[in-house]
Coordinates of C-alpha atoms in Angstrom, one line a residue:
X1 CA 17.9 -31.3 7.8
X2 CA 19.5 -28.3 9.6
X3 CA 17.0 -25.6 10.1
X4 CA 17.3 -22.0 11.4
X5 CA 14.3 -22.3 13.5
X6 CA 11.9 -25.0 14.7
X7 CA 8.9 -26.1 12.8
X8 CA 6.2 -24.8 15.1
X9 CA 3.5 -27.2 16.2
X10 CA 0.2 -26.9 18.2
X11 CA -3.6 -27.5 18.1
X12 CA -5.0 -23.9 18.5
X13 CA -3.8 -21.9 15.6
X14 CA -0.8 -21.1 13.3
X15 CA 0.3 -18.0 11.3
X16 CA 3.0 -17.3 9.0
X17 CA 3.7 -14.1 7.2
X18 CA 6.4 -11.8 5.8
X19 CA 6.4 -9.5 8.7
X20 CA 6.5 -10.3 12.5
X21 CA 4.0 -7.5 13.4
X22 CA 1.5 -9.0 10.9
X23 CA 2.0 -12.6 12.3
X24 CA 1.5 -11.1 15.8
X25 CA -1.5 -9.4 14.9
X26 CA -3.0 -12.5 13.1
X27 CA -2.4 -14.6 16.3
X28 CA -3.9 -11.8 18.5
X29 CA -7.1 -12.2 16.5
X30 CA -7.1 -15.9 16.9
X31 CA -6.6 -15.5 20.6
X32 CA -9.7 -13.2 20.5
X33 CA -11.9 -16.0 19.2
X34 CA -11.5 -14.8 15.6
X35 CA -11.1 -17.4 12.8
X36 CA -8.3 -17.7 10.1
X37 CA -10.2 -15.4 7.9
X38 CA -10.4 -12.7 10.4
X39 CA -6.9 -13.1 11.4
X40 CA -5.8 -13.0 7.7
X41 CA -7.7 -9.7 7.1
X42 CA -6.2 -7.8 10.0
X43 CA -2.8 -9.0 9.2
X44 CA -3.3 -7.8 5.6
X45 CA -4.2 -4.3 6.8
X46 CA -1.1 -4.3 9.0
X47 CA 1.1 -5.5 6.1
X48 CA 0.0 -2.3 4.3
X49 CA 1.5 -0.3 7.0
X50 CA 4.6 -2.1 8.0
X51 CA 5.6 -3.2 4.6
X52 CA 4.7 -0.2 2.3
X53 CA 7.4 -0.9 -0.1
X54 CA 6.0 -4.3 -0.8
X55 CA 2.2 -3.7 -0.9
X56 CA -0.5 -1.2 -0.2
X57 CA -4.3 -0.7 -0.2
X58 CA -4.1 0.4 -3.8
X59 CA -2.6 -2.7 -4.9
X60 CA -4.2 -6.4 -5.5
X61 CA -4.4 -9.7 -3.8
X62 CA -5.2 -13.2 -5.0
X63 CA -6.0 -15.6 -2.3
X64 CA -6.8 -19.4 -1.9
X65 CA -9.1 -20.2 1.1
X66 CA -10.4 -23.6 2.4
X67 CA -13.3 -23.3 4.9
X68 CA -13.5 -26.0 7.4
X69 CA -15.3 -29.0 5.7
X70 CA -15.5 -27.1 2.3
X71 CA -13.7 -27.2 -0.9
X72 CA -10.9 -24.6 -1.8
X73 CA -11.9 -21.5 -3.5
X74 CA -9.7 -18.6 -5.2
X75 CA -10.8 -15.1 -4.1
X76 CA -9.7 -12.8 -7.0
X77 CA -8.7 -9.3 -5.6
X78 CA -6.9 -8.7 -9.1
X79 CA -8.6 -5.6 -10.6
X80 CA -8.7 -5.3 -14.4
X81 CA -7.5 -2.4 -16.8
X82 CA -9.8 0.7 -16.7
X83 CA -12.2 1.3 -19.6
X84 CA -9.9 3.9 -21.0
X85 CA -6.8 1.6 -21.0
X86 CA -6.7 0.6 -24.7
X87 CA -3.4 -0.2 -26.7
X88 CA -4.3 2.7 -29.1
X89 CA -4.2 5.2 -26.2
X90 CA -0.9 3.9 -25.1
X91 CA 0.8 3.7 -28.3
X92 CA -0.6 7.1 -29.3
X93 CA 1.7 8.4 -26.6
X94 CA 4.8 6.8 -28.1
X95 CA 5.0 3.8 -25.9
X96 CA 5.8 0.4 -26.8
X97 CA 5.6 -1.0 -23.2
X98 CA 3.3 0.0 -20.3
X99 CA 5.6 2.0 -18.0
X100 CA 6.7 0.4 -14.7
X101 CA 5.6 3.3 -12.6
X102 CA 3.0 6.0 -12.6
X103 CA -0.8 6.3 -13.1
X104 CA -0.8 4.8 -16.7
X105 CA 0.3 1.4 -15.1
X106 CA -2.4 1.6 -12.6
X107 CA -5.2 -1.3 -12.8
X108 CA -8.3 -1.0 -10.9
X109 CA -7.4 -1.5 -7.2
X110 CA -8.6 -4.8 -6.1
X111 CA -7.1 -5.6 -2.6
X112 CA -9.4 -3.6 -0.2
X113 CA -12.5 -5.0 -1.8
X114 CA -11.4 -8.7 -1.8
X115 CA -10.2 -8.4 1.9
X116 CA -13.7 -7.0 2.8
X117 CA -15.4 -9.7 0.8
X118 CA -13.6 -12.4 2.6
X119 CA -14.4 -10.6 6.0
X120 CA -18.0 -10.5 5.2
X121 CA -18.5 -14.0 3.9
X122 CA -16.2 -16.0 6.0
X123 CA -15.2 -13.9 9.0
X124 CA -16.8 -13.3 12.3
X125 CA -15.2 -9.8 13.3
X126 CA -16.4 -6.2 12.6
X127 CA -14.6 -3.9 10.5
X128 CA -13.6 -1.9 13.4
X129 CA -12.2 -4.9 15.2
X130 CA -9.8 -5.9 12.2
X131 CA -8.7 -2.4 11.4
X132 CA -7.7 -1.5 14.9
X133 CA -4.2 -2.9 14.6
X134 CA -3.3 -1.3 11.5
X135 CA -4.7 2.1 12.6
X136 CA -2.6 1.9 15.5
X137 CA 0.7 1.3 13.9
X138 CA -0.1 4.0 11.2
X139 CA -0.9 6.5 13.9
X140 CA 1.5 5.7 16.6
X141 CA 4.2 4.4 14.3
X142 CA 6.2 1.1 13.7
X143 CA 9.9 0.4 13.7
X144 CA 10.8 0.7 10.1
X145 CA 12.6 -2.5 8.6
X146 CA 15.9 -1.8 6.7
X147 CA 14.3 -2.4 3.3
X148 CA 12.1 0.6 3.7
X149 CA 14.9 3.1 4.1
X150 CA 16.8 1.4 1.2
X151 CA 13.8 1.6 -1.1
X152 CA 13.2 5.2 -0.4
X153 CA 16.9 5.8 -1.1
X154 CA 16.7 4.4 -4.6
X155 CA 13.7 6.8 -5.4
X156 CA 14.9 9.8 -3.2
X157 CA 15.6 12.1 -6.1
X158 CA 12.1 11.5 -7.6
X159 CA 10.3 12.0 -4.5
X160 CA 12.2 15.3 -4.0
X161 CA 11.6 16.6 -7.3
X162 CA 8.4 15.1 -8.7
X163 CA 6.5 12.8 -6.1
X164 CA 6.5 15.5 -3.3
X165 CA 3.4 13.8 -1.7
X166 CA 5.4 10.6 -1.1
X167 CA 8.4 12.7 0.3
X168 CA 6.1 14.1 3.2
X169 CA 5.6 10.7 4.5
X170 CA 8.9 8.9 3.5
X171 CA 11.2 11.8 3.7
X172 CA 9.7 13.5 6.5
X173 CA 12.8 14.7 8.2
X174 CA 14.7 15.1 4.8
X175 CA 16.1 11.5 5.1
X176 CA 14.7 8.1 4.5
X177 CA 13.6 6.2 7.6
X178 CA 16.4 4.7 9.5
X179 CA 16.2 1.1 10.5
X180 CA 14.3 0.9 13.7
X181 CA 13.2 4.5 13.5
X182 CA 9.2 5.1 14.0
X183 CA 7.6 5.4 10.8
X184 CA 4.1 6.9 11.0
X185 CA 1.2 7.5 8.4
X186 CA -1.4 9.5 10.1
X187 CA -3.4 10.0 6.8
X188 CA -3.8 6.3 6.5
X189 CA -5.0 6.1 10.0
X190 CA -7.5 8.7 9.3
X191 CA -8.6 7.1 6.2
X192 CA -9.5 3.9 8.0
X193 CA -11.2 5.7 10.9
X194 CA -13.5 7.6 8.2
X195 CA -14.2 4.2 6.6
X196 CA -15.3 2.6 9.7
X197 CA -17.3 5.6 10.7
X198 CA -19.2 5.5 7.4
X199 CA -19.5 1.8 7.3
X200 CA -21.0 1.9 10.8
X201 CA -23.3 4.6 9.7
X202 CA -24.8 2.2 7.1
X203 CA -26.4 0.1 9.7
X204 CA -26.0 -2.1 13.1
X205 CA -25.2 -5.5 11.3
X206 CA -21.9 -6.6 10.7
X207 CA -22.5 -7.5 7.0
X208 CA -24.1 -4.1 6.4
X209 CA -21.2 -2.2 7.8
X210 CA -18.7 -4.0 5.6
X211 CA -20.9 -3.3 2.4
X212 CA -21.1 0.2 3.7
X213 CA -17.1 0.4 3.7
X214 CA -17.0 -1.2 0.2
X215 CA -19.2 1.5 -1.1
X216 CA -17.0 4.2 0.5
X217 CA -14.0 2.7 -1.7
X218 CA -16.0 2.4 -4.9
X219 CA -18.1 5.6 -4.7
X220 CA -17.1 7.7 -1.7
X221 CA -14.3 9.8 -0.7
X222 CA -11.7 7.3 -1.5
X223 CA -13.0 6.8 -5.0
X224 CA -13.0 10.6 -5.5
X225 CA -9.2 11.1 -4.2
X226 CA -8.2 8.1 -6.2
X227 CA -9.6 9.4 -9.6
X228 CA -8.2 12.8 -8.8
X229 CA -4.7 11.4 -8.3
X230 CA -5.0 9.1 -11.4
X231 CA -5.8 12.1 -13.6
X232 CA -2.8 13.9 -12.3
X233 CA 0.2 14.0 -15.0
X234 CA 3.0 12.1 -13.3
X235 CA 6.7 11.3 -14.1
X236 CA 7.0 7.6 -14.8
X237 CA 9.7 5.2 -16.0
X238 CA 9.3 6.3 -19.6
X239 CA 11.0 9.5 -18.7
X240 CA 7.8 11.6 -19.3
X241 CA 4.7 12.7 -17.5
X242 CA 1.6 10.9 -18.2
X243 CA -1.9 10.9 -16.6
X244 CA -3.8 7.6 -16.0
X245 CA -7.1 6.3 -17.2
X246 CA -8.6 5.2 -14.1
X247 CA -12.0 6.6 -13.7
X248 CA -15.0 6.7 -11.1
X249 CA -17.1 4.4 -13.1
X250 CA -14.2 1.9 -13.2
X251 CA -14.0 1.9 -9.5
X252 CA -17.6 1.7 -9.2
X253 CA -18.1 -1.3 -11.4
X254 CA -15.3 -3.5 -9.8
X255 CA -16.1 -6.3 -7.3
X256 CA -13.8 -9.1 -6.1
X257 CA -15.1 -12.5 -6.8
X258 CA -14.7 -16.1 -6.3
X259 CA -13.6 -18.8 -8.7
X260 CA -12.8 -22.6 -8.7
X261 CA -9.1 -23.2 -8.5
X262 CA -7.0 -25.2 -11.1
X263 CA -5.5 -28.3 -9.7
X264 CA -2.9 -31.0 -10.5
X265 CA -2.1 -34.2 -8.4
X266 CA 1.4 -35.3 -8.0
X267 CA 2.5 -38.3 -5.8
X268 CA -0.5 -38.0 -3.8
X269 CA -0.2 -34.1 -3.3
X270 CA -3.0 -32.1 -5.1
X271 CA -2.1 -28.4 -5.4
X272 CA -4.7 -25.7 -6.0
X273 CA -3.8 -22.6 -7.8
X274 CA -5.5 -19.4 -9.4
X275 CA -6.3 -19.9 -13.2
X276 CA -4.5 -18.5 -16.3
X277 CA -5.0 -14.9 -15.2
X278 CA -2.1 -15.7 -12.8
X279 CA 1.2 -17.6 -13.3
X280 CA -0.2 -20.2 -10.8
X281 CA -0.8 -23.0 -13.4
X282 CA 3.0 -22.8 -14.2
X283 CA 3.3 -24.3 -11.0
X284 CA 1.3 -27.2 -11.9
X285 CA 3.0 -27.5 -15.2
X286 CA 6.2 -28.1 -13.6
X287 CA 4.8 -30.8 -11.3
X288 CA 3.2 -32.4 -14.3
X289 CA 6.7 -32.4 -16.1
X290 CA 8.3 -34.1 -13.4
X291 CA 9.6 -37.9 -13.9
X292 CA 8.4 -40.7 -11.8
X293 CA 11.6 -40.8 -9.9
X294 CA 13.4 -37.8 -8.3
X295 CA 16.7 -38.1 -6.4
X296 CA 16.4 -34.8 -4.2
X297 CA 19.3 -32.5 -4.2
X298 CA 21.4 -33.9 -7.0
X299 CA 22.6 -32.3 -10.1
X300 CA 19.9 -34.4 -12.1
X301 CA 17.4 -33.2 -9.6
X302 CA 18.1 -29.5 -10.1
X303 CA 18.8 -29.7 -14.0
X304 CA 15.3 -31.3 -14.4
X305 CA 13.5 -28.6 -12.3
X306 CA 15.2 -25.8 -14.1
X307 CA 14.5 -27.1 -17.5
X308 CA 10.9 -27.9 -16.6
X309 CA 10.6 -24.3 -15.3
X310 CA 11.7 -22.8 -18.6
X311 CA 9.1 -24.9 -20.6
X312 CA 6.3 -23.8 -18.2
X313 CA 7.4 -20.3 -18.4
X314 CA 7.4 -20.3 -22.2
X315 CA 3.9 -21.5 -22.1
X316 CA 3.1 -18.7 -19.6
X317 CA 4.2 -16.3 -22.3
X318 CA 2.4 -17.7 -25.2
X319 CA -1.0 -19.0 -23.4
X320 CA -1.5 -17.3 -20.0
X321 CA -3.8 -14.4 -19.8
X322 CA -7.5 -13.2 -19.4
X323 CA -7.8 -13.3 -23.2
X324 CA -6.5 -16.9 -23.6
X325 CA -8.3 -19.5 -25.8
X326 CA -6.5 -22.3 -24.1
X327 CA -7.9 -24.3 -21.2
X328 CA -5.6 -25.2 -18.1
X329 CA -6.8 -28.8 -18.8
X330 CA -5.1 -28.8 -22.3
X331 CA -1.7 -27.6 -20.8
X332 CA -1.9 -30.1 -18.2
X333 CA -3.2 -33.0 -20.2
X334 CA -1.0 -36.2 -20.2
X335 CA -0.5 -36.2 -23.9
X336 CA 0.5 -32.5 -24.1
X337 CA 2.8 -33.0 -21.0
X338 CA 4.6 -35.9 -22.6
X339 CA 5.5 -33.9 -25.8
X340 CA 6.9 -31.1 -23.5
X341 CA 8.8 -33.5 -21.2
X342 CA 10.5 -35.0 -24.3
X343 CA 12.1 -31.5 -24.8
X344 CA 14.2 -31.9 -21.5
X345 CA 17.6 -32.9 -22.5
X346 CA 21.1 -33.4 -20.8
X347 CA 22.2 -29.9 -21.6
X348 CA 20.6 -26.6 -20.5
X349 CA 18.3 -24.9 -23.1
X350 CA 18.8 -21.1 -24.1
X351 CA 15.7 -21.0 -26.2
X352 CA 12.2 -20.0 -25.3
X353 CA 10.1 -22.8 -26.4
X354 CA 6.4 -22.5 -26.0
X355 CA 4.2 -25.6 -27.0
X356 CA 1.4 -26.1 -29.3
X357 CA -1.7 -27.3 -27.3
X358 CA -4.2 -28.7 -29.8
X359 CA -1.9 -27.8 -32.7
X360 CA -2.4 -24.0 -32.0
X361 CA 0.5 -21.7 -32.9
X362 CA 2.2 -19.9 -30.1
X363 CA 1.4 -16.2 -29.8
X364 CA 4.3 -14.0 -28.5
X365 CA 4.8 -10.2 -28.3
X366 CA 7.3 -8.4 -30.6
X367 CA 9.2 -7.6 -27.4
X368 CA 9.2 -11.3 -26.3
X369 CA 10.6 -12.3 -29.6
X370 CA 13.2 -9.6 -29.5
X371 CA 14.6 -10.6 -26.0
X372 CA 14.2 -14.4 -26.9
X373 CA 16.4 -13.9 -29.7
X374 CA 19.3 -12.1 -27.8
X375 CA 18.2 -8.6 -28.0
X376 CA 19.5 -6.5 -25.1
X377 CA 17.7 -3.8 -23.1
X378 CA 18.6 -0.9 -21.0
X379 CA 17.4 -1.5 -17.6
X380 CA 16.4 1.9 -15.9
X381 CA 17.3 2.2 -12.2
X382 CA 14.1 1.8 -10.2
X383 CA 12.1 0.2 -13.0
X384 CA 9.5 -2.4 -12.5
X385 CA 9.1 -4.5 -9.3
X386 CA 12.1 -4.5 -7.1
X387 CA 12.4 -8.1 -7.0
X388 CA 15.5 -10.5 -6.6
X389 CA 18.4 -9.3 -8.4
X390 CA 20.5 -11.3 -10.7
X391 CA 23.4 -11.6 -8.1
X392 CA 20.9 -13.4 -5.7
X393 CA 20.5 -10.3 -3.4
X394 CA 17.0 -10.2 -1.8
X395 CA 15.3 -6.7 -2.2
X396 CA 11.8 -7.5 -1.5
X397 CA 8.7 -7.2 -3.6
X398 CA 5.4 -8.6 -2.3
X399 CA 4.0 -9.8 0.9
X400 CA 2.6 -13.3 2.1
X401 CA 0.4 -14.5 4.8
X402 CA -0.9 -18.0 5.8
X403 CA -3.2 -18.8 8.7
X404 CA -4.8 -22.1 9.9
X405 CA -7.1 -22.2 12.9
X406 CA -8.4 -24.9 15.4
X407 CA -11.5 -25.6 13.3
X408 CA -9.5 -26.2 10.2
X409 CA -10.1 -23.1 8.2
X410 CA -7.1 -22.3 6.1
X411 CA -6.0 -19.5 3.9
X412 CA -3.1 -18.4 1.7
X413 CA -2.9 -14.9 0.4
X414 CA -0.3 -12.8 -1.5
X415 CA -0.9 -9.2 -1.4
X416 CA 1.2 -6.8 -3.5
X417 CA 1.2 -3.8 -5.5
X418 CA 0.7 -0.2 -4.5
X419 CA 4.2 0.1 -3.3
X420 CA 5.7 3.3 -1.9
X421 CA 7.8 3.3 -5.2
X422 CA 5.1 2.6 -7.7
X423 CA 3.0 5.9 -7.7
X424 CA 2.9 9.1 -5.6
X425 CA 1.1 8.9 -2.4
X426 CA -2.5 10.3 -2.6
X427 CA -2.1 12.9 0.1
X428 CA -5.8 12.5 1.4
X429 CA -5.5 8.8 1.8
X430 CA -1.9 8.1 2.6
X431 CA -1.3 5.3 0.0
X432 CA -0.4 5.2 -3.6
X433 CA -2.0 3.4 -6.6
X434 CA -0.4 0.3 -8.1
X435 CA 1.4 -0.7 -11.5
X436 CA 0.1 -4.1 -12.3
X437 CA -0.8 -3.0 -15.9
X438 CA 3.0 -3.2 -16.8
X439 CA 2.5 -6.9 -17.0
X440 CA 0.0 -6.6 -20.1
X441 CA 1.4 -6.3 -23.6
X442 CA 0.7 -3.5 -26.2
X443 CA 0.4 -5.9 -29.0
X444 CA -3.0 -6.8 -30.3
X445 CA -4.4 -10.4 -30.2
X446 CA -2.3 -11.9 -27.4
X447 CA -3.6 -13.7 -24.3
X448 CA -2.3 -11.0 -22.2
X449 CA -2.7 -7.9 -24.4
X450 CA -3.9 -4.7 -22.7
X451 CA -7.6 -4.4 -23.1
X452 CA -10.3 -2.6 -21.0
X453 CA -12.0 -5.0 -18.4
X454 CA -9.1 -7.5 -18.8
X455 CA -7.0 -8.6 -15.8
X456 CA -3.4 -8.0 -16.5
X457 CA -1.7 -11.4 -15.8
X458 CA -0.2 -11.4 -12.4
X459 CA 2.8 -13.2 -10.9
X460 CA 1.0 -13.3 -7.4
X461 CA 0.6 -16.9 -6.7
X462 CA -0.7 -18.5 -3.4
X463 CA -0.8 -22.1 -3.0
X464 CA -3.0 -24.8 -1.2
X465 CA -2.2 -28.5 -1.0
X466 CA -4.5 -31.3 -0.3
X467 CA -4.1 -35.1 0.5
X468 CA -6.9 -37.4 -0.4
X469 CA -9.2 -34.4 -0.7
X470 CA -8.5 -32.8 2.6
X471 CA -6.5 -29.3 2.7
X472 CA -3.4 -29.9 4.5
X473 CA -1.1 -26.9 3.7
X474 CA -1.1 -23.4 2.8
X475 CA 1.9 -21.7 1.5
X476 CA 3.4 -18.9 -0.7
X477 CA 6.3 -16.4 -1.3
X478 CA 6.9 -13.1 -2.5
X479 CA 9.2 -13.0 -5.6
X480 CA 7.6 -12.1 -8.7
X481 CA 8.5 -14.6 -11.5
X482 CA 10.3 -16.5 -8.9
X483 CA 7.2 -17.3 -6.8
X484 CA 6.3 -20.5 -8.9
X485 CA 9.8 -21.7 -8.8
X486 CA 10.9 -21.3 -5.2
X487 CA 7.3 -22.8 -4.2
X488 CA 7.7 -25.8 -6.2
X489 CA 11.1 -26.5 -4.6
X490 CA 9.5 -26.1 -1.3
X491 CA 6.7 -28.5 -1.9
X492 CA 9.2 -31.1 -3.1
X493 CA 11.3 -30.7 -0.2
X494 CA 8.3 -31.3 2.1
X495 CA 7.2 -34.3 0.0
X496 CA 10.5 -35.8 -0.6
X497 CA 12.4 -35.2 2.8
X498 CA 12.0 -36.6 6.2
X499 CA 9.1 -35.3 8.5
X500 CA 9.6 -33.7 11.9
X501 CA 7.7 -34.7 15.1
X502 CA 5.1 -36.7 13.0
X503 CA 4.4 -33.7 10.8
X504 CA 5.8 -31.9 7.7
X505 CA 9.2 -30.2 8.2
X506 CA 8.0 -26.9 6.9
X507 CA 11.1 -25.1 8.3
X508 CA 13.5 -27.6 6.9
X509 CA 11.8 -27.1 3.4
X510 CA 11.8 -23.4 3.8
X511 CA 15.5 -23.4 4.8
X512 CA 16.7 -25.6 2.0
X513 CA 18.9 -24.1 -0.6
X514 CA 16.7 -22.6 -3.4
X515 CA 17.3 -21.2 -6.9
X516 CA 15.6 -19.3 -9.8
X517 CA 16.1 -19.0 -13.5
X518 CA 15.4 -15.9 -15.6
X519 CA 15.6 -17.7 -19.1
X520 CA 12.3 -16.3 -20.0
X521 CA 11.0 -13.0 -20.4
X522 CA 10.4 -11.0 -17.1
X523 CA 6.9 -9.9 -16.0
X524 CA 8.3 -6.5 -15.1
X525 CA 9.3 -3.5 -17.1
X526 CA 11.7 -3.4 -19.1
X527 CA 10.8 -7.3 -19.5
X528 CA 14.2 -8.6 -19.8
X529 CA 15.5 -12.2 -20.4
X530 CA 18.8 -14.1 -19.5
X531 CA 19.0 -17.0 -21.6
X532 CA 20.2 -20.0 -19.8
X533 CA 20.7 -18.2 -16.7
X534 CA 20.1 -19.6 -13.2
X535 CA 21.0 -18.1 -9.8
X536 CA 21.7 -20.6 -7.0
X537 CA 22.4 -20.1 -3.3
X538 CA 26.0 -20.9 -2.6
X539 CA 24.8 -23.5 0.0
X540 CA 23.7 -25.6 -2.8
X541 CA 27.3 -27.0 -2.8
X542 CA 30.2 -26.9 -5.1
X543 CA 29.3 -30.3 -6.9
X544 CA 25.8 -29.2 -7.9
X545 CA 27.3 -25.9 -9.2
X546 CA 30.0 -27.5 -11.2
X547 CA 27.5 -30.1 -12.5
X548 CA 25.0 -27.5 -13.7
X549 CA 27.8 -25.6 -15.4
X550 CA 28.9 -28.7 -17.2
X551 CA 25.5 -29.1 -18.5
X552 CA 25.7 -25.7 -19.9
X553 CA 23.8 -23.5 -17.3
X554 CA 25.0 -19.9 -16.9
X555 CA 25.3 -20.1 -13.1
X556 CA 25.4 -17.1 -10.9
X557 CA 26.2 -18.0 -7.3
X558 CA 24.1 -15.9 -4.8
X559 CA 24.7 -15.3 -1.2
X560 CA 24.1 -18.3 1.0
X561 CA 20.6 -17.0 2.1
X562 CA 19.2 -15.2 -0.8
X563 CA 16.7 -17.2 -2.6
X564 CA 13.0 -17.6 -1.4
X565 CA 10.8 -15.7 1.1
X566 CA 8.5 -18.7 1.8
X567 CA 5.7 -18.8 4.5
X568 CA 3.6 -22.0 5.3
X569 CA 1.1 -23.4 7.8
X570 CA -0.1 -27.1 7.8
X571 CA -2.8 -29.3 9.3
X572 CA -3.0 -32.9 9.9
X573 CA -6.6 -33.9 9.3
X574 CA -6.4 -37.0 11.4
X575 CA -4.8 -35.5 14.6
X576 CA -5.6 -31.9 14.3
X577 CA -2.0 -31.0 14.7
X578 CA -1.0 -27.6 13.1
X579 CA 2.4 -26.5 12.0
X580 CA 4.0 -23.4 10.8
X581 CA 7.4 -22.1 9.4
X582 CA 8.5 -18.8 7.9
X583 CA 11.6 -17.8 6.0
X584 CA 14.7 -16.5 7.8
X585 CA 16.2 -14.8 4.8
X586 CA 15.7 -11.0 5.0
X587 CA 15.3 -11.2 8.8
X588 CA 11.8 -10.3 8.6
X589 CA 9.2 -13.2 8.3
X590 CA 8.0 -15.0 11.2
X591 CA 5.7 -17.6 12.3
X592 CA 3.8 -18.0 15.5
X593 CA 1.3 -20.3 16.9
X594 CA 0.3 -22.5 19.8

């Protein structure tokens, strides 16, 4: 298989992330005798600095980790809706959807606490040691990637007229950051310095200092600044100014936590995902729907995957969320899966077809029923998450980082939210709040209805694969609703295609032509749907494109390198050989290792 880069192999450590500076940072930590978890934390805080259009400290992160010799665990850094975030409050403002920007869309920020919990429980480094890299890039600057300036350009008028605290950083010279120009964020550097100082003042022990820093976020100067900004009336995608509901009590009550993953085994590959508060089980449902035989790369292959995706995502709309009464086991059961698989015909489906696990009637919002019945929406410029356009153009949206070390520790994490275009920058802190509540519905009684203390269903979906009970691969991608489409195709390419140098051909699987469908309601404001629509990279080939069109798919042919942003690392438990690959699309992701 042609690849843009080699699949890296070694025995010391491997890193893959969506930005080369984050990958280099993680590798530097490994070289300094840190483990995979130390490295991931340091890389994550660098990603906040160098990819501010894709994530920030005010956002969220789910991660799946596998300590050497231990079972995989999910670490949930997805914060819930604040106590004041009731459906009645939002509808009283005349809203029928949660806005895609502004403080009304802000959940309790979860990323910072999750990374520090990981560092406390599984790392070896101090807070000062892991934050020094991010502080350096924030204070001295980093060369801005093209997408930062392009993103700022789309919201320039808003920054100049309304979100002036954001303009102070991202329009500092009156213009968006030019590619390669040094972008600095001294306020963020000072925030982390103060966090370190107050953490170290709590005591000499490493764990005590980390706990002190967690308290600063929840109850100290950071919490005070967050609450002040959340209470500020702010222009959002509704076209009106609204204040948020996030309070000091909400911040003080939150803690990231560990959960058991949901798993499914297909052809000897066991994949571990987060639970139904994420879209992760949709990956597993797609695997469960696959037939016994697959002829990789054929029209039948792509048609089967696309139709399976539609069925899994329809179930996501009806059954996924913190308020669900359906278990992952019910959705993955052989009996239920057989009834769903029987729906895959020779022609593309244009319908949204959720199933009836245990005979239950599907629960869909009024908005979903409207768009599924062909209702059209006006899509405001800059609304929602800046994900992959229908023409296949990659615009960025989220980050990802994978690390495996010489001891066998492994982690996959997908940080997101708190984008520079999500909310105004908090001037005292140097970062904005997130907008994850836009994924919750304002209809009562749904699994993903907005409710105080309930996590909004997230698209963020890191993956970890096992063979015979041993963790062997960590992987993931940005991409919103596309994450658990691109990742499935990646896994199948690893499993069904030839290996390289005795190990998985990670780079070949990443480089393979990819696709996505929007034949289900989007998770992002204004929650549109394109019945029967599928976007493919032109490299997929004319025969496949013509074959899909013959089967009724509404095919959009995108640019040759436009679908997917995958990162991956792997470990062979028998030999200890480590591997890594990273996405060439967007000219930003990089893998490193030795």
